[in-house]
PDB file of C-alpha atoms in Angstrom:
ATOM      1  CA  ILE U  44      30.371  47.370 -24.018  1.00 57.00           C
ATOM      2  CA  ASN U  45      29.764  50.456 -21.959  1.00 60.00           C
ATOM      3  CA  ALA U  46      32.236  50.956 -19.132  1.00 56.00           C
ATOM      4  CA  SER U  47      33.319  53.649 -16.763  1.00 59.00           C
ATOM      5  CA  GLY U  48      36.885  53.053 -15.635  1.00 57.00           C
ATOM      6  CA  GLY U  49      39.201  50.253 -16.622  1.00 55.00           C
ATOM      7  CA  ILE U  50      38.217  46.706 -17.481  1.00 55.00           C
ATOM      8  CA  THR U  51      40.813  44.536 -15.775  1.00 53.00           C
ATOM      9  CA  SER U  52      40.835  40.990 -14.470  1.00 49.00           C
ATOM     10  CA  ALA U  53      41.187  42.374 -10.940  1.00 49.00           C
ATOM     11  CA  ALA U  54      38.051  44.494 -11.400  1.00 51.00           C
ATOM     12  CA  LEU U  55      36.124  41.534 -12.765  1.00 51.00           C
ATOM     13  CA  ALA U  56      37.253  38.929 -10.198  1.00 49.00           C
ATOM     14  CA  ASP U  57      34.577  39.670  -7.606  1.00 51.00           C
ATOM     15  CA  ALA U  58      31.953  40.923 -10.038  1.00 56.00           C
ATOM     16  CA  VAL U  59      31.549  37.729 -12.054  1.00 53.00           C
ATOM     17  CA  GLY U  60      33.574  35.113 -10.178  1.00 45.00           C
ATOM     18  CA  TYR U  61      36.327  35.146 -12.817  1.00 56.00           C
ATOM     19  CA  LYS U  62      39.650  33.923 -11.361  1.00 67.00           C
ATOM     20  CA  GLY U  63      38.563  34.439  -7.752  1.00 80.00           C
ATOM     21  CA  LEU U  64      35.885  32.630  -5.729  1.00 87.00           C
ATOM     22  CA  PRO U  65      33.875  35.329  -3.986  1.00 92.00           C
ATOM     23  CA  GLN U  66      32.377  34.175  -0.696  1.00 95.00           C
ATOM     24  CA  ASN U  67      28.720  33.757   0.231  1.00 96.00           C
ATOM     25  CA  SER U  68      28.804  33.267   4.011  1.00 97.00           C
ATOM     26  CA  GLN U  69      25.863  31.360   5.551  1.00 97.00           C
ATOM     27  CA  THR U  70      25.046  30.416   9.159  1.00 96.00           C
ATOM     28  CA  ALA U  71      21.957  28.229   8.642  1.00 97.00           C
ATOM     29  CA  THR U  72      20.675  25.686   6.113  1.00 97.00           C
ATOM     30  CA  TYR U  73      21.241  27.233   2.691  1.00 98.00           C
ATOM     31  CA  THR U  74      19.711  26.370  -0.690  1.00 98.00           C
ATOM     32  CA  LEU U  75      21.902  27.232  -3.663  1.00 98.00           C
ATOM     33  CA  ALA U  76      20.791  29.993  -6.039  1.00 97.00           C
ATOM     34  CA  LEU U  77      21.871  30.870  -9.593  1.00 97.00           C
ATOM     35  CA  SER U  78      23.819  33.808  -8.178  1.00 96.00           C
ATOM     36  CA  ASP U  79      26.115  31.302  -6.375  1.00 97.00           C
ATOM     37  CA  MET U  80      27.751  30.096  -9.609  1.00 95.00           C
ATOM     38  CA  GLY U  81      31.488  30.803  -9.538  1.00 93.00           C
ATOM     39  CA  LYS U  82      31.451  31.457  -5.783  1.00 95.00           C
ATOM     40  CA  HIS U  83      32.168  29.530  -2.636  1.00 95.00           C
ATOM     41  CA  ILE U  84      29.654  29.002   0.127  1.00 98.00           C
ATOM     42  CA  SER U  85      31.112  29.205   3.632  1.00 98.00           C
ATOM     43  CA  ILE U  86      28.650  27.323   5.859  1.00 97.00           C
ATOM     44  CA  THR U  87      28.787  27.021   9.656  1.00 97.00           C
ATOM     45  CA  THR U  88      25.613  25.060  10.409  1.00 96.00           C
ATOM     46  CA  GLY U  89      22.639  23.444   8.677  1.00 96.00           C
ATOM     47  CA  GLY U  90      24.346  22.275   5.482  1.00 97.00           C
ATOM     48  CA  VAL U  91      23.783  23.148   1.832  1.00 98.00           C
ATOM     49  CA  VAL U  92      20.922  22.036  -0.436  1.00 98.00           C
ATOM     50  CA  ILE U  93      21.306  21.632  -4.195  1.00 98.00           C
ATOM     51  CA  PRO U  94      17.824  22.375  -5.575  1.00 98.00           C
ATOM     52  CA  ALA U  95      16.103  20.319  -8.268  1.00 97.00           C
ATOM     53  CA  ASN U  96      16.699  21.393 -11.857  1.00 97.00           C
ATOM     54  CA  ALA U  97      12.925  21.912 -12.117  1.00 97.00           C
ATOM     55  CA  SER U  98      13.082  24.703  -9.520  1.00 97.00           C
ATOM     56  CA  VAL U  99      16.520  26.248 -10.225  1.00 97.00           C
ATOM     57  CA  ALA U 100      17.916  25.413 -13.669  1.00 96.00           C
ATOM     58  CA  PHE U 101      21.658  25.861 -13.274  1.00 97.00           C
ATOM     59  CA  PRO U 102      23.395  25.601 -16.655  1.00 97.00           C
ATOM     60  CA  ILE U 103      25.583  22.570 -17.336  1.00 97.00           C
ATOM     61  CA  GLY U 104      29.078  23.468 -16.184  1.00 96.00           C
ATOM     62  CA  ALA U 105      27.896  25.514 -13.208  1.00 97.00           C
ATOM     63  CA  THR U 106      30.553  25.228 -10.498  1.00 97.00           C
ATOM     64  CA  ILE U 107      30.188  26.060  -6.810  1.00 98.00           C
ATOM     65  CA  ALA U 108      32.663  25.398  -3.998  1.00 98.00           C
ATOM     66  CA  ILE U 109      31.472  24.682  -0.457  1.00 98.00           C
ATOM     67  CA  PHE U 110      33.648  25.261   2.618  1.00 98.00           C
ATOM     68  CA  ASN U 111      32.554  23.761   5.929  1.00 98.00           C
ATOM     69  CA  ASN U 112      33.656  26.535   8.246  1.00 98.00           C
ATOM     70  CA  SER U 113      32.893  24.592  11.416  1.00 97.00           C
ATOM     71  CA  ALA U 114      34.154  21.827  13.687  1.00 97.00           C
ATOM     72  CA  SER U 115      31.181  19.568  12.876  1.00 97.00           C
ATOM     73  CA  ASN U 116      30.117  17.701   9.750  1.00 97.00           C
ATOM     74  CA  GLN U 117      27.789  19.422   7.269  1.00 97.00           C
ATOM     75  CA  THR U 118      25.537  17.742   4.710  1.00 98.00           C
ATOM     76  CA  ILE U 119      25.448  18.596   1.020  1.00 98.00           C
ATOM     77  CA  SER U 120      21.891  17.538   0.171  1.00 98.00           C
ATOM     78  CA  ILE U 121      20.358  16.837  -3.218  1.00 96.00           C
ATOM     79  CA  THR U 122      16.613  16.999  -3.820  1.00 92.00           C
ATOM     80  CA  THR U 123      15.171  15.019  -6.760  1.00 93.00           C
ATOM     81  CA  ASP U 124      18.230  15.164  -9.023  1.00 97.00           C
ATOM     82  CA  THR U 125      21.423  13.073  -8.784  1.00 98.00           C
ATOM     83  CA  LEU U 126      24.573  13.963  -6.853  1.00 98.00           C
ATOM     84  CA  ARG U 127      27.532  11.692  -7.600  1.00 98.00           C
ATOM     85  CA  GLN U 128      30.678  11.495  -5.526  1.00 98.00           C
ATOM     86  CA  ALA U 129      33.608  11.778  -7.953  1.00 97.00           C
ATOM     87  CA  GLY U 130      35.610   8.622  -8.437  1.00 96.00           C
ATOM     88  CA  THR U 131      33.002   6.358  -6.834  1.00 96.00           C
ATOM     89  CA  ALA U 132      29.611   4.826  -7.572  1.00 95.00           C
ATOM     90  CA  ASN U 133      28.133   6.716  -4.584  1.00 97.00           C
ATOM     91  CA  THR U 134      25.060   8.857  -5.184  1.00 97.00           C
ATOM     92  CA  GLY U 135      22.803  10.912  -2.942  1.00 97.00           C
ATOM     93  CA  SER U 136      23.520  13.455  -0.250  1.00 97.00           C
ATOM     94  CA  ARG U 137      27.143  13.664   0.903  1.00 98.00           C
ATOM     95  CA  THR U 138      28.844  14.543   4.182  1.00 98.00           C
ATOM     96  CA  LEU U 139      31.439  17.308   4.282  1.00 98.00           C
ATOM     97  CA  ALA U 140      33.820  16.864   7.226  1.00 98.00           C
ATOM     98  CA  GLN U 141      34.871  19.669   9.535  1.00 97.00           C
ATOM     99  CA  TYR U 142      36.782  22.361   7.654  1.00 98.00           C
ATOM    100  CA  GLY U 143      36.411  20.322   4.438  1.00 98.00           C
ATOM    101  CA  LEU U 144      36.230  21.860   0.984  1.00 98.00           C
ATOM    102  CA  ALA U 145      34.021  20.457  -1.781  1.00 98.00           C
ATOM    103  CA  THR U 146      33.544  21.441  -5.403  1.00 98.00           C
ATOM    104  CA  CYS U 147      30.161  20.783  -7.033  1.00 98.00           C
ATOM    105  CA  VAL U 148      29.917  20.754 -10.832  1.00 98.00           C
ATOM    106  CA  LYS U 149      26.713  20.319 -12.816  1.00 98.00           C
ATOM    107  CA  VAL U 150      27.530  17.783 -15.568  1.00 98.00           C
ATOM    108  CA  ALA U 151      24.060  17.077 -17.033  1.00 98.00           C
ATOM    109  CA  SER U 152      20.591  18.607 -16.718  1.00 97.00           C
ATOM    110  CA  THR U 153      19.819  16.694 -13.510  1.00 98.00           C
ATOM    111  CA  THR U 154      23.273  15.475 -12.445  1.00 98.00           C
ATOM    112  CA  TRP U 155      25.912  17.052 -10.230  1.00 98.00           C
ATOM    113  CA  VAL U 156      29.349  15.687  -9.251  1.00 98.00           C
ATOM    114  CA  VAL U 157      31.015  16.547  -5.949  1.00 98.00           C
ATOM    115  CA  SER U 158      34.681  16.102  -5.060  1.00 98.00           C
ATOM    116  CA  GLY U 159      37.091  17.437  -2.510  1.00 97.00           C
ATOM    117  CA  ALA U 160      38.827  17.095   0.822  1.00 96.00           C
ATOM    118  CA  GLY U 161      36.526  15.703   3.480  1.00 96.00           C
ATOM    119  CA  VAL U 162      33.714  14.554   1.151  1.00 98.00           C
ATOM    120  CA  SER U 163      32.208  11.173   1.986  1.00 96.00           C
TER     121      SER U 163
END
């Protein structure tokens, strides 16, 4: 490991998403990218798209939080893979209510689970 300065949890929090959830603020439809792992997406309009594993291969265990920073519902869309609503048999795109907070976790190569306040 080469480092200049100290290696502390505070220094690493924003750099790699360890402990903290750095923000990626978006104001239009946003498709998740590998660089979003360990972050939270603050969306105001257009919703969030989880891309197919064939186009963006997130590793199993990838976790991304989504905050609906608006007074209207936002959609968390899934392309060709499966998005399950935790604790239910529901699959497919989900609605995130105004000011709701959802956590998306990739649990298999083509399966994500979403849970949180305001997810339906």
